[in-house]
Short mmCIF file of C-alpha atoms in Angstrom, two decimals:
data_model
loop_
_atom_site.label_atom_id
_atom_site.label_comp_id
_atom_site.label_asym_id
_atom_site.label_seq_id
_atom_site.Cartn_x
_atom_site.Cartn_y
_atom_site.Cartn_z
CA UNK A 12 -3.53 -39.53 6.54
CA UNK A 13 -1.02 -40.57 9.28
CA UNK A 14 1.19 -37.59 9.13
CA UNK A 15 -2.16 -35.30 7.18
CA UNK A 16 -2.10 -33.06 10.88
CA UNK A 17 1.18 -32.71 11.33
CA UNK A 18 1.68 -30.82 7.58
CA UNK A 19 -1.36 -28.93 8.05
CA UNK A 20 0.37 -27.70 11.37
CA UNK A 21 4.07 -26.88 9.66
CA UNK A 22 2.00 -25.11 6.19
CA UNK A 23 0.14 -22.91 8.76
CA UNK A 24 3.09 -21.67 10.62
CA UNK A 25 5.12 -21.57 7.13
CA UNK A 26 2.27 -19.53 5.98
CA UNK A 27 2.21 -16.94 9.16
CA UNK A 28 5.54 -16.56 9.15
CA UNK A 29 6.21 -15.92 5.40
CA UNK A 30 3.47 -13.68 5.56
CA UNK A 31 4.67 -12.08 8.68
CA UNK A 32 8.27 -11.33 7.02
CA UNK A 33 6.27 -9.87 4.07
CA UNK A 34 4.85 -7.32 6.22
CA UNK A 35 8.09 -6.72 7.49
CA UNK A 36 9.72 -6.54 4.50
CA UNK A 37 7.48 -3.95 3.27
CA UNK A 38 7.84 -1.78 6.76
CA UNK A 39 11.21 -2.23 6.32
CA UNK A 40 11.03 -0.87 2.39
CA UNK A 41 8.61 2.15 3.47
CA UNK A 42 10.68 3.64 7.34
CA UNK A 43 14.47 2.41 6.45
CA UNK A 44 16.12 4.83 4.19
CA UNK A 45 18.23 3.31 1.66
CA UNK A 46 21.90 4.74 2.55
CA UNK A 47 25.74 4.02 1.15
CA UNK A 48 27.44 2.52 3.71
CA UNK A 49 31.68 1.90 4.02
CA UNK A 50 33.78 -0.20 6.36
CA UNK A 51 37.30 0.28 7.73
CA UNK A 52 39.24 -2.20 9.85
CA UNK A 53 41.89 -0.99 11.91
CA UNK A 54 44.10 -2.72 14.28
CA UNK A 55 45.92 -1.48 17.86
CA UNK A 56 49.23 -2.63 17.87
CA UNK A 57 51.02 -3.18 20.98
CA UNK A 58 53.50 -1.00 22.39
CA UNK A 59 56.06 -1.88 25.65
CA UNK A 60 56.07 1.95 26.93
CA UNK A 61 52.38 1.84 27.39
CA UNK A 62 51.46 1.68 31.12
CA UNK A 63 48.01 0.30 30.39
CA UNK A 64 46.25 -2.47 27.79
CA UNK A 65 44.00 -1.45 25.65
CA UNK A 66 41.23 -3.40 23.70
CA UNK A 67 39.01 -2.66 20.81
CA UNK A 68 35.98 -2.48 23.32
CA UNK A 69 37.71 0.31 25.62
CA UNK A 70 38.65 2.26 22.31
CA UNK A 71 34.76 2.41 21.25
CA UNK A 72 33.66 3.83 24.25
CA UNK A 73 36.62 6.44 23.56
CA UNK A 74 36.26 6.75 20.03
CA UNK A 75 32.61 7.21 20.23
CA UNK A 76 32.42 10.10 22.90
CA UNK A 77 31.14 13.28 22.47
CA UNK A 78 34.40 15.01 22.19
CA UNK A 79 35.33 12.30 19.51
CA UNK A 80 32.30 13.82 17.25
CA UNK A 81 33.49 17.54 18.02
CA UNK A 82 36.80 16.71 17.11
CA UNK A 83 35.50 15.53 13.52
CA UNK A 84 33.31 18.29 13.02
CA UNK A 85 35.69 20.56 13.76
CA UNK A 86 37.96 18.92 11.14
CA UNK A 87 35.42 19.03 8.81
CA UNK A 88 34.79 22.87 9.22
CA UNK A 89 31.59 22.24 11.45
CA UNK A 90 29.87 20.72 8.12
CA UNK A 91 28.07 18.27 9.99
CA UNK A 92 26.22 18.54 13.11
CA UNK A 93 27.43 16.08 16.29
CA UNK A 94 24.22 14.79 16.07
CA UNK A 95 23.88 13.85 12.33
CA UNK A 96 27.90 12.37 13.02
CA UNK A 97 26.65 9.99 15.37
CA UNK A 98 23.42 8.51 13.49
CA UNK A 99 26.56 8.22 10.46
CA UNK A 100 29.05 6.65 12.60
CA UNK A 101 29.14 3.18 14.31
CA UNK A 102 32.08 0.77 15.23
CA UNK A 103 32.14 -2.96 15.90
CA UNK A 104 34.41 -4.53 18.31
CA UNK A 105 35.06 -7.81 20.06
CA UNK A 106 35.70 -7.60 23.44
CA UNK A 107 38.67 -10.01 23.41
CA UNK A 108 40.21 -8.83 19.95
CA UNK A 109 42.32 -5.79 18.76
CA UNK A 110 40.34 -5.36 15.72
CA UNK A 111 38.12 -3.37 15.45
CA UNK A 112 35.20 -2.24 12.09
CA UNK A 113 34.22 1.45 11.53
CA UNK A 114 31.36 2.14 10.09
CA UNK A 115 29.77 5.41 7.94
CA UNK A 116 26.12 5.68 6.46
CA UNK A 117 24.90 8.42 4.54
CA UNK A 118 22.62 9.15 2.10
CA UNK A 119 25.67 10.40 -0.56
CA UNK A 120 28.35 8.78 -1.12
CA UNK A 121 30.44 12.18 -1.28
CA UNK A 122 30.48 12.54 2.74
CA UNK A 123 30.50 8.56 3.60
CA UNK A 124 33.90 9.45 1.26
CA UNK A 125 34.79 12.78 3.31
CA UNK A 126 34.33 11.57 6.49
CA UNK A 127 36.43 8.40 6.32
CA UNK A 128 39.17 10.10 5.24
CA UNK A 129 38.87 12.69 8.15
CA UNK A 130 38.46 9.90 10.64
CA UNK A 131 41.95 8.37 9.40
CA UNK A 132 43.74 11.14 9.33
CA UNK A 133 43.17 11.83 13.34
CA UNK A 134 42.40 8.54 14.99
CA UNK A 135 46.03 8.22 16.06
CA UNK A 136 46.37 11.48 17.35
CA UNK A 137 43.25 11.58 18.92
CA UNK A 138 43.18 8.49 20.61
CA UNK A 139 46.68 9.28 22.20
CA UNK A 140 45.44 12.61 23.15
CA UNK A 141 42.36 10.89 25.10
CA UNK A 142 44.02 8.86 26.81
CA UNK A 143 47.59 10.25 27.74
CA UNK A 144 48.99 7.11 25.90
CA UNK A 145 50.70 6.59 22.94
CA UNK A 146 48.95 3.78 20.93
CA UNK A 147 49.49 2.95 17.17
CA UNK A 148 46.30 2.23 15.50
CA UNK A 149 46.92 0.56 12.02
CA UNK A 150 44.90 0.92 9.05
CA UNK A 151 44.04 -3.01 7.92
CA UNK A 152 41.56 -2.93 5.09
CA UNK A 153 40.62 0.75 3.51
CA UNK A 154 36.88 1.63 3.53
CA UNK A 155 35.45 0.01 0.47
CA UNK A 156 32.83 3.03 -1.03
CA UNK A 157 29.61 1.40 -2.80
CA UNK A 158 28.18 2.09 -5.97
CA UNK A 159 24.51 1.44 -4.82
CA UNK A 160 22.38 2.26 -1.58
CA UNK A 161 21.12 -0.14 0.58
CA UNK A 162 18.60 -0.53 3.70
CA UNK A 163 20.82 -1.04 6.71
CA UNK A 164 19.17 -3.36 8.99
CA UNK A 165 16.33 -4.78 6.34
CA UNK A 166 17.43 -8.01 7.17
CA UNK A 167 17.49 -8.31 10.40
CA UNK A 168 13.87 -6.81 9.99
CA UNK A 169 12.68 -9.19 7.84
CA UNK A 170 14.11 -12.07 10.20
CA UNK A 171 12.47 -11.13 13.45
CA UNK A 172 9.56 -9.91 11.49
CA UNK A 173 8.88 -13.61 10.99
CA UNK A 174 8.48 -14.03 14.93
CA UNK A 175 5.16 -12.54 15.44
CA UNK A 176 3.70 -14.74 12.49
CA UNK A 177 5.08 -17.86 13.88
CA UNK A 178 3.64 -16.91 17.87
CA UNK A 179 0.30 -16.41 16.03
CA UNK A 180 0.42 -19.60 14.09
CA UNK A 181 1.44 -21.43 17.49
CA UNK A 182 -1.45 -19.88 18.87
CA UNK A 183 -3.52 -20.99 17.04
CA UNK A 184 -2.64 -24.33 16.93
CA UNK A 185 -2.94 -24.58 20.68
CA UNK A 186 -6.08 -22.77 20.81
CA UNK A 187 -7.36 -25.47 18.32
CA UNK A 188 -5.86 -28.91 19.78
CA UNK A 189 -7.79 -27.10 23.25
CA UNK A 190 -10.94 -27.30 21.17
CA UNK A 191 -10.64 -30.41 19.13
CA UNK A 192 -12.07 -33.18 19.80
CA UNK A 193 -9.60 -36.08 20.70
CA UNK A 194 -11.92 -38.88 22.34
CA UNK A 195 -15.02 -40.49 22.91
CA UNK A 196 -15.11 -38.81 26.52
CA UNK A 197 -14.65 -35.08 24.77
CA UNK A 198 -17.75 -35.67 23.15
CA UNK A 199 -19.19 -37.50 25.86
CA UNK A 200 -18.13 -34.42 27.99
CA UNK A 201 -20.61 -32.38 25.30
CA UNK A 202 -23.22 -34.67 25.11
CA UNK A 203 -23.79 -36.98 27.38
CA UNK A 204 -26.69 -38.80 26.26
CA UNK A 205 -26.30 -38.51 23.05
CA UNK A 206 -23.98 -42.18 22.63
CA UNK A 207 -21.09 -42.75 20.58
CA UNK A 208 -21.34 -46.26 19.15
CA UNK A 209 -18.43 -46.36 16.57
CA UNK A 210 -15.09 -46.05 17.03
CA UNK A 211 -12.93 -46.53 13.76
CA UNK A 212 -9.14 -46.60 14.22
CA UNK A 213 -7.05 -44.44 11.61
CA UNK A 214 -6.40 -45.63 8.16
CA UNK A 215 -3.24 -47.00 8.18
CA UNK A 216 -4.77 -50.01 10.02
CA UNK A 217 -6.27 -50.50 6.77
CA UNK A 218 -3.03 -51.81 5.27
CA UNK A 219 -0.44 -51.67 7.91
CA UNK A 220 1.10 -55.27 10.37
CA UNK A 221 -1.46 -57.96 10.49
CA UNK A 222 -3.70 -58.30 7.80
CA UNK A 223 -7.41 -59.89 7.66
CA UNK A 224 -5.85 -62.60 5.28
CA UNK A 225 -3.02 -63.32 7.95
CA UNK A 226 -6.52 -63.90 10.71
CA UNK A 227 -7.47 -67.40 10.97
CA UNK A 228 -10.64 -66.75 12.28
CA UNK A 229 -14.02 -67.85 10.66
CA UNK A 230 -15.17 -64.50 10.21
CA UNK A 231 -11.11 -63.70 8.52
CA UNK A 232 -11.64 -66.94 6.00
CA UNK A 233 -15.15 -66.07 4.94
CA UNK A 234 -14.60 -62.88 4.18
CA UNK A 235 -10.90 -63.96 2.21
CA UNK A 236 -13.67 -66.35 0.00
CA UNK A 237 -15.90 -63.34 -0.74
CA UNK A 238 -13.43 -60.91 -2.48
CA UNK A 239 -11.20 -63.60 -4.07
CA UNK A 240 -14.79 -64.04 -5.74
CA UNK A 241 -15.63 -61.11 -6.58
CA UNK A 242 -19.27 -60.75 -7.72
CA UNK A 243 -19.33 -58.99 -10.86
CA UNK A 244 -22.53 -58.36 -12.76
CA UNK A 245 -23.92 -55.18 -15.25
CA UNK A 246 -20.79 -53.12 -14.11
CA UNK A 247 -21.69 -49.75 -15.51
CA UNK A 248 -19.56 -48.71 -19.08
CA UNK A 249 -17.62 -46.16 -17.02
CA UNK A 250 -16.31 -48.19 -14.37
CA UNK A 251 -12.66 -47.76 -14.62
CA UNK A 252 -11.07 -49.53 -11.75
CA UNK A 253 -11.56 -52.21 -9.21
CA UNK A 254 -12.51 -49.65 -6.13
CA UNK A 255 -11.00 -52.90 -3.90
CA UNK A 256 -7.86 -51.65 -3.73
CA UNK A 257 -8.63 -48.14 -2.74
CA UNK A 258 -6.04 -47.60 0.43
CA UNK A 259 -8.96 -46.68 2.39
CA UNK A 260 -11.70 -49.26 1.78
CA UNK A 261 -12.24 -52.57 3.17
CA UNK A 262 -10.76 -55.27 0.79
CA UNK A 263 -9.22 -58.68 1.02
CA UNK A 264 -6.22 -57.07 2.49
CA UNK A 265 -7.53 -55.15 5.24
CA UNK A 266 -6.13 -54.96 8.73
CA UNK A 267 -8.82 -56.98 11.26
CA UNK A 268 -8.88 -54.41 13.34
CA UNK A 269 -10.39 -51.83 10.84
CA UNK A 270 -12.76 -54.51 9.99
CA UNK A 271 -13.89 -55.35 13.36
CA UNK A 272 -14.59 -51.40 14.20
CA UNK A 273 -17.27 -51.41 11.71
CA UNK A 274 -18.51 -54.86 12.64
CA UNK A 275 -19.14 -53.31 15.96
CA UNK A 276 -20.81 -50.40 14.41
CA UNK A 277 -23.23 -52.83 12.37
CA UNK A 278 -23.94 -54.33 16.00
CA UNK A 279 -24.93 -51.20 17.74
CA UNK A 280 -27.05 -50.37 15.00
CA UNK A 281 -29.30 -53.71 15.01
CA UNK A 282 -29.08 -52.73 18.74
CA UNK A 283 -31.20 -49.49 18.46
CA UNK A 284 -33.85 -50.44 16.44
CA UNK A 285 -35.72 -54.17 16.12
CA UNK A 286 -36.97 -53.23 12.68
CA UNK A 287 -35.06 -55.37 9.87
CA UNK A 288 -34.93 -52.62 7.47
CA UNK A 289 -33.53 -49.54 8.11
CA UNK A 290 -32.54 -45.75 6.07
CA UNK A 291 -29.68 -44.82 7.93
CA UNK A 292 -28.34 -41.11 7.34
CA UNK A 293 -24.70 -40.08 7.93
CA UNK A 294 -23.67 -36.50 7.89
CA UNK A 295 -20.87 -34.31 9.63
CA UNK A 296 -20.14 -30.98 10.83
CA UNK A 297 -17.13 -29.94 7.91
CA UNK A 298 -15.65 -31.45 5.08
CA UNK A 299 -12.34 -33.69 5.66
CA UNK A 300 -14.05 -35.95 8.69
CA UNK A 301 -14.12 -38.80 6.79
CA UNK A 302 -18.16 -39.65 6.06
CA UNK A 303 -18.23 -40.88 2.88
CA UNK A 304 -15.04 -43.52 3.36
CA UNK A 305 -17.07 -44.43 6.31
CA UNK A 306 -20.42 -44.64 4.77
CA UNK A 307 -18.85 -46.80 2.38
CA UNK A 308 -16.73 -49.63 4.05
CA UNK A 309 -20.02 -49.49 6.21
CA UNK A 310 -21.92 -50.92 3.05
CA UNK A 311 -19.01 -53.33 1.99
CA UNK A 312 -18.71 -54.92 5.92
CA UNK A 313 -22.68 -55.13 5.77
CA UNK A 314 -23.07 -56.49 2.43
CA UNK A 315 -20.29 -59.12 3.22
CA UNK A 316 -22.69 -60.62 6.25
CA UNK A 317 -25.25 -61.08 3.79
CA UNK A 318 -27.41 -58.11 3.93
CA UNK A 319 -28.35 -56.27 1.04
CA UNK A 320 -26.85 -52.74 0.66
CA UNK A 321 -27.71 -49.61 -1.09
CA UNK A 322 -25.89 -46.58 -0.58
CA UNK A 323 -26.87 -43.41 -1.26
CA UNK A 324 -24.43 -40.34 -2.40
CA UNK A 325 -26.80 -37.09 -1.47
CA UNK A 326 -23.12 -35.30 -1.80
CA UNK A 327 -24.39 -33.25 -4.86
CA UNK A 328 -21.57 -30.90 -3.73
CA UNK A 329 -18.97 -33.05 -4.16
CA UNK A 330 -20.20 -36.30 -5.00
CA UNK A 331 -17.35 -38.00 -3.06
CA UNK A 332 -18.71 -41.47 -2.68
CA UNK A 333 -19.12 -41.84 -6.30
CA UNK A 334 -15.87 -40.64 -6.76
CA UNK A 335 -14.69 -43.23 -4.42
CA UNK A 336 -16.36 -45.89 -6.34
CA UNK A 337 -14.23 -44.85 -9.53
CA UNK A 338 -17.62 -44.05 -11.35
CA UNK A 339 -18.07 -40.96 -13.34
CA UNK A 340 -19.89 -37.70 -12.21
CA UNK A 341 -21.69 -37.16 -15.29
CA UNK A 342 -23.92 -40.89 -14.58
CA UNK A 343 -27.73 -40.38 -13.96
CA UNK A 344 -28.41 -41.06 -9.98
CA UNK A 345 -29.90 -39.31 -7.11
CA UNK A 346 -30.51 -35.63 -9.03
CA UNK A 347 -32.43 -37.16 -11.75
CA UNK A 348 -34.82 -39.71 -9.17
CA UNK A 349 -35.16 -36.18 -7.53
CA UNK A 350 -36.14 -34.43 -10.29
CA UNK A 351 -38.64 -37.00 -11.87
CA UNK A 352 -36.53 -38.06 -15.01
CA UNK A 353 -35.76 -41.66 -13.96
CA UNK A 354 -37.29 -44.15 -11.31
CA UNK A 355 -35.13 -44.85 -8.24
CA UNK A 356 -34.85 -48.44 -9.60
CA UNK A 357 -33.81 -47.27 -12.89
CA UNK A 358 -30.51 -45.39 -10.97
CA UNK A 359 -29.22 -47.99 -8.73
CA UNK A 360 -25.84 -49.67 -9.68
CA UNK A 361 -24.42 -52.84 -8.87
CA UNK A 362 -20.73 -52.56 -7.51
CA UNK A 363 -18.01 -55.13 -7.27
CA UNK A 364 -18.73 -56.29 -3.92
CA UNK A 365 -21.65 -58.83 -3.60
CA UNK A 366 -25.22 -57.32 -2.24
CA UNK A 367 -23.61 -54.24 -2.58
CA UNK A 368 -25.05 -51.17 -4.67
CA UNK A 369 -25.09 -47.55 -5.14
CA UNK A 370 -26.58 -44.80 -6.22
CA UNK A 371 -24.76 -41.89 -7.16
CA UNK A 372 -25.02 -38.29 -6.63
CA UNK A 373 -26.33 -37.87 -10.52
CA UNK A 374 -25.50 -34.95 -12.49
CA UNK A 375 -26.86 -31.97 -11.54
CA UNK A 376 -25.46 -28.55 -10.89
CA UNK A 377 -27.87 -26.11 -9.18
CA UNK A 378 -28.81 -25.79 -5.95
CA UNK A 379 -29.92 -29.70 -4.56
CA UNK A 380 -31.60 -28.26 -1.56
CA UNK A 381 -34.76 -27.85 -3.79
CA UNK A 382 -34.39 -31.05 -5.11
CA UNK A 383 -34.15 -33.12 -1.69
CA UNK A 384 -36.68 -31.36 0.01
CA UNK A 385 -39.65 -32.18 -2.74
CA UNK A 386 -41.69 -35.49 -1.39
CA UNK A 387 -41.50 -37.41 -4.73
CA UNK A 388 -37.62 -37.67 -3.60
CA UNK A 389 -38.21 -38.75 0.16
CA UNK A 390 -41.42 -41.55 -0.99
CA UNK A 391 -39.04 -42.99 -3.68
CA UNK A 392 -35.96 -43.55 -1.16
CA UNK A 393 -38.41 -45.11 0.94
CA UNK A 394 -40.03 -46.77 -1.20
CA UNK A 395 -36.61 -48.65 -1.78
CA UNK A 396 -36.44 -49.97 1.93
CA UNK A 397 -38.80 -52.91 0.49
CA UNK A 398 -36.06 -53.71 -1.65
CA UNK A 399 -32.92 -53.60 0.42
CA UNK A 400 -32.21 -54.58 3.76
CA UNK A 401 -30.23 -51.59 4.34
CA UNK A 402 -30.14 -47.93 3.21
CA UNK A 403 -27.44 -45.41 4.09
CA UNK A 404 -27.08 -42.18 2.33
CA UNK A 405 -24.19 -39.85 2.52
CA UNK A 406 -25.20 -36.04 3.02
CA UNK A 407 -22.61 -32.98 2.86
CA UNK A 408 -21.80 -31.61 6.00
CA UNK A 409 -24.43 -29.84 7.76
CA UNK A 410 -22.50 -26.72 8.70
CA UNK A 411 -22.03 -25.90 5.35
CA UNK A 412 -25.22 -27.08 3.17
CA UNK A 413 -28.25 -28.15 4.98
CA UNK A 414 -28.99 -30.35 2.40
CA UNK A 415 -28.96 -33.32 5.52
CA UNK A 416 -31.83 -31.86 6.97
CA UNK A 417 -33.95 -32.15 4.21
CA UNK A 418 -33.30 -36.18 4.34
CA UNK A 419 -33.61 -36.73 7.75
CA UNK A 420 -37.58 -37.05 7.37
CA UNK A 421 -36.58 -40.56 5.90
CA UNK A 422 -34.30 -41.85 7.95
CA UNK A 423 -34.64 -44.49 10.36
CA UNK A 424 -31.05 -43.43 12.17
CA UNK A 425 -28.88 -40.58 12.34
CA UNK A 426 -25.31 -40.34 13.01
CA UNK A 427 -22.89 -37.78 13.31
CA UNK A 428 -19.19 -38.34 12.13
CA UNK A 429 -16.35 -36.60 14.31
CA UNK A 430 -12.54 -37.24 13.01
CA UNK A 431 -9.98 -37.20 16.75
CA UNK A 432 -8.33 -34.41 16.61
CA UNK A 433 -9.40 -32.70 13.66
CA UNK A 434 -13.47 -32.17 14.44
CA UNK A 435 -13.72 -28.45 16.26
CA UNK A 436 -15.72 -28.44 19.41
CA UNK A 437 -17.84 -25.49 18.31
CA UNK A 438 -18.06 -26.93 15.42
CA UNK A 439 -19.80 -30.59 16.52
CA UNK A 440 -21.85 -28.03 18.64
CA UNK A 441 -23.21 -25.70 15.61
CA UNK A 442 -24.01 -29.13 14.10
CA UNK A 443 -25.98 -30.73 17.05
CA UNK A 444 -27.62 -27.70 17.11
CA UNK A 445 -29.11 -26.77 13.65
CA UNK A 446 -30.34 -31.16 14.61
CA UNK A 447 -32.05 -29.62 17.64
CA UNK A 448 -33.57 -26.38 16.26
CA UNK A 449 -35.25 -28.68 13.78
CA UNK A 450 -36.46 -30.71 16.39
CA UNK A 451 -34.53 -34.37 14.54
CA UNK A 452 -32.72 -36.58 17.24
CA UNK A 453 -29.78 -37.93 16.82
CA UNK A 454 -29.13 -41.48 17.36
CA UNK A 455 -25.63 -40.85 17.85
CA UNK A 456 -21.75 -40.04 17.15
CA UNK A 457 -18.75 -42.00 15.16
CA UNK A 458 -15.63 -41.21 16.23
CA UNK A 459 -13.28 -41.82 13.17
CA UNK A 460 -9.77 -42.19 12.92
CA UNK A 461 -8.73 -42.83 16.14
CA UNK A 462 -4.71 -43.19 16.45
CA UNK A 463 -3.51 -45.77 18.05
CA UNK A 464 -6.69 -47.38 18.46
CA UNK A 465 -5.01 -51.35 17.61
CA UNK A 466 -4.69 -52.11 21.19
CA UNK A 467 -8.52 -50.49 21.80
CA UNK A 468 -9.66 -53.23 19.75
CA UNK A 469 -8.59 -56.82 21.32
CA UNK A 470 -11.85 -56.82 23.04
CA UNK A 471 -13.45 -57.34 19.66
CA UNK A 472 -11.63 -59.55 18.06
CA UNK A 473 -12.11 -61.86 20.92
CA UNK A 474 -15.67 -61.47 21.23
CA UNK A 475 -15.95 -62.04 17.11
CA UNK A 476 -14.21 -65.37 17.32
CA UNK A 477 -16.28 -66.68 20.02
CA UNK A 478 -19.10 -66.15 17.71
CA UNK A 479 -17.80 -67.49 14.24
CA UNK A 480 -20.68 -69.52 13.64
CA UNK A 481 -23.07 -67.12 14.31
CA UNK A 482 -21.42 -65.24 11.71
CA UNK A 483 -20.92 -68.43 9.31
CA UNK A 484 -24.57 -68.67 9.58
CA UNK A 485 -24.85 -65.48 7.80
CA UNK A 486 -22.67 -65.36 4.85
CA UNK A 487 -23.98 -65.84 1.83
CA UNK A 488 -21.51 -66.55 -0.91
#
């Protein structure tokens, strides 16, 4: 999760600019004729007579006039053109060096051949004749003539090809860190009365420096007592693992500070409502913000104060809360309540953490919109609210199913879920929307993982040891 942006950045401009050489590749394949091509390095030698120093650089402009391409045609009995000689002809020099490479392209090997051996035969002469000098130019390495054709220039294509792709990508990725949102005050900025009353600090506070069992606070040694005692009781067949020590959920090795953020979040929720039993609904605007971990370490940090907890997965999509649990797809749960096969009692789960139970998605694979929106579904969820002290169901993201909607006739609470720097602006804003068109307020936002958020979070842990033994009060172990 820590470095999850920073890839996505680097695979998107891998992926423009691979693409973008592709493209070039294939321009390259379809306008650059594929010619036989021969080198020849000569060298000027010096000579004490001459009034004047030459160096490979002078010769090219020399070499490469107009009457230097006469003088070959002529020599080749006007065969080829001046024009066609000079598209065929090229020579590479170094200003500083008396080397110098000539070069002939053509589409037959027969007059790349010819034309070399023309040009060696009357370099000397010509050169001296040019320039009223006499200069020695030395043959160093014959032209080489090759078997097979090549594009000259394809790779250099190719390589600047990939330029364009990588702007775009770059692009792109400013556009998009101009849009996300970062902080509480970009949503704030959006929606000003709708409030944001969680903030939840990234994940590697979950394992990372100073642990909840390093905290000597009462609220850090109840909560060590409660999952070193684990309550276990009719743990479904297909459990397979102790969801504990998932990297991402609160356990007995948690960081206080990830704790405390959803401590606070339990707070501002008794805060908006003075009824002791509440359905709380949490959706978001796209996948990957981070809902169902939330919805989940939600349950564990309210079901370790003593409150009993049922969450709901309503993910029929996905079903990533059960997932998260380690319990299998294919177990009866929220499909079947909906479709009248079992009793909402009937589906509900115990999990390893005390007071703590779910329901899963269940196992159905049509379309769940029909299924959430009958009223036998919404009467036996709240029917349940006489049960358990809390409720909070996990929907998929509204932008892509409105399956959300269909629960929010239920719900006590809503709350939005929008990860910093990841969450698109237009995309919290579709979201609010599709709320507002259906005339359902939102109680308000949770900003989840927030980087660098440990220093954001002193305030709390203060405030939570003043007021261990209101919390001691509470436990129940």
């Amino acid at each position: 999760m820590k470095y999850y942006n920073l890839i996505k950045k680097l695979l998107l401009v891998l992926s423009f600019a691979v693409c973008s050489m592709i493209i070039g590749m294939i321009c390259g394949l379809l306008f650059i004729k594929p010619v036989y091509c021969s080198e020849a390095q000569y060298y000027i030698s010096e000579n004490s007579n001459n009034n004047a120093v030459y160096s490979s650089s002078d010769l090219k402009n020399i070499i490469l006039s107009d009457n230097f391409y006469t003088t070959v045609s002529h020599k080749l009995k006007n065969k080829y053109a001046t024009g066609k000689l000079k598209n065929m002809i090229d020579i590479d020099t170094d200003r500083s060096s008396m080397f110098f490479i000539l070069r002939v392209s053509s589409e037959k090997s027969s007059e790349v051949f010819e034309i070399h051996k023309t040009i060696e035969t009357m370099i000397n002469s010509f050169v001296s004749d040019s320039t009223g000098e006499f200069l020695s130019i030395e043959l160093v390495e014959s032209a080489v003539f090759p078997k097979n054709k090549h594009r000259k220039g394809l790779g250099l294509v190719c390589l600047f090809s990939t330029l364009p792709g990588v702007c775009i990508a770059g692009f792109m990725i400013l556009k998009n860190k101009n849009n996300n949102i970062i902080s509480e005050n970009d949503i704030q900025k959006l929606f000003p009365v709708i409030p944001v009353i969680a903030r939840i600090p990234d994940y590697s506070m979950v394992t990372e420096k100073k642990y909840i069992s390093e905290n000597n606070s009462e609220f850090s040694k109840i909560f060590r007592q409660i999952t070193a005692n684990l309550h276990f009781e009719q743990i479904p067949a297909n459990k397979t693992t102790n969801p504990a020590i998932s990297p991402v959920m609160i356990n007995k090795s948690t960081k206080s500070d990830f704790i405390f953020a959803f401590r606070d979040f339990h707070t501002e929720i008794k805060k908006l409502s003075e009824s002791p039993k509440k359905i709380i609904l949490i959706s978001s605007s796209v996948n990957g913000e981070g809902k169902s971990v939330i919805v989940a370490n939600l349950g564990i940090s309210m079901a370790a104060e003593g409150k009993k907890v049922l969450i709901i997965d309503a993910n029929m999509h996905n079903r990533r809360l059960t997932k998260a649990f380690e319990l299998s797809t294919d177990l009866p749960g929220l499909a079947e309540v909906a479709a009248g096969i079992l009793e909402a009692k009937e589906a509900i789960m115990i999990t390893e953490y005390r007071s703590l139970y779910i329901m899963t998605a269940g196992n159905y694979s049509g379309n769940p919109l029909g299924l959430l929106t009958r009223s036998e579904t919404l009467s036996s969820i709240y029917d349940l609210k006489s049960i358990f002290d809390y409720i909070i169901i996990d929907t998929p993201p509204l932008n892509a199913f409105p399956d959300a909607l269909a629960l929010t006739g239920v719900s006590d609470q809503i709350y939005l879920t929008a990860r910093s720097n990841f969450t698109a602006e237009t995309s919290l804003i579709n979201c609010v929307r599709s709320f507002q068109l259906s005339d359902i307020k939102i109680s308000g936002f949770i900003l989840n993982d927030i980087q660098n958020a440990e220093n954001k979070n002193d305030n709390l842990k203060n405030l939570y040891s003043k007021e261990k033994s209101h919390f001691t009060t509470k436990f129940h172990i």
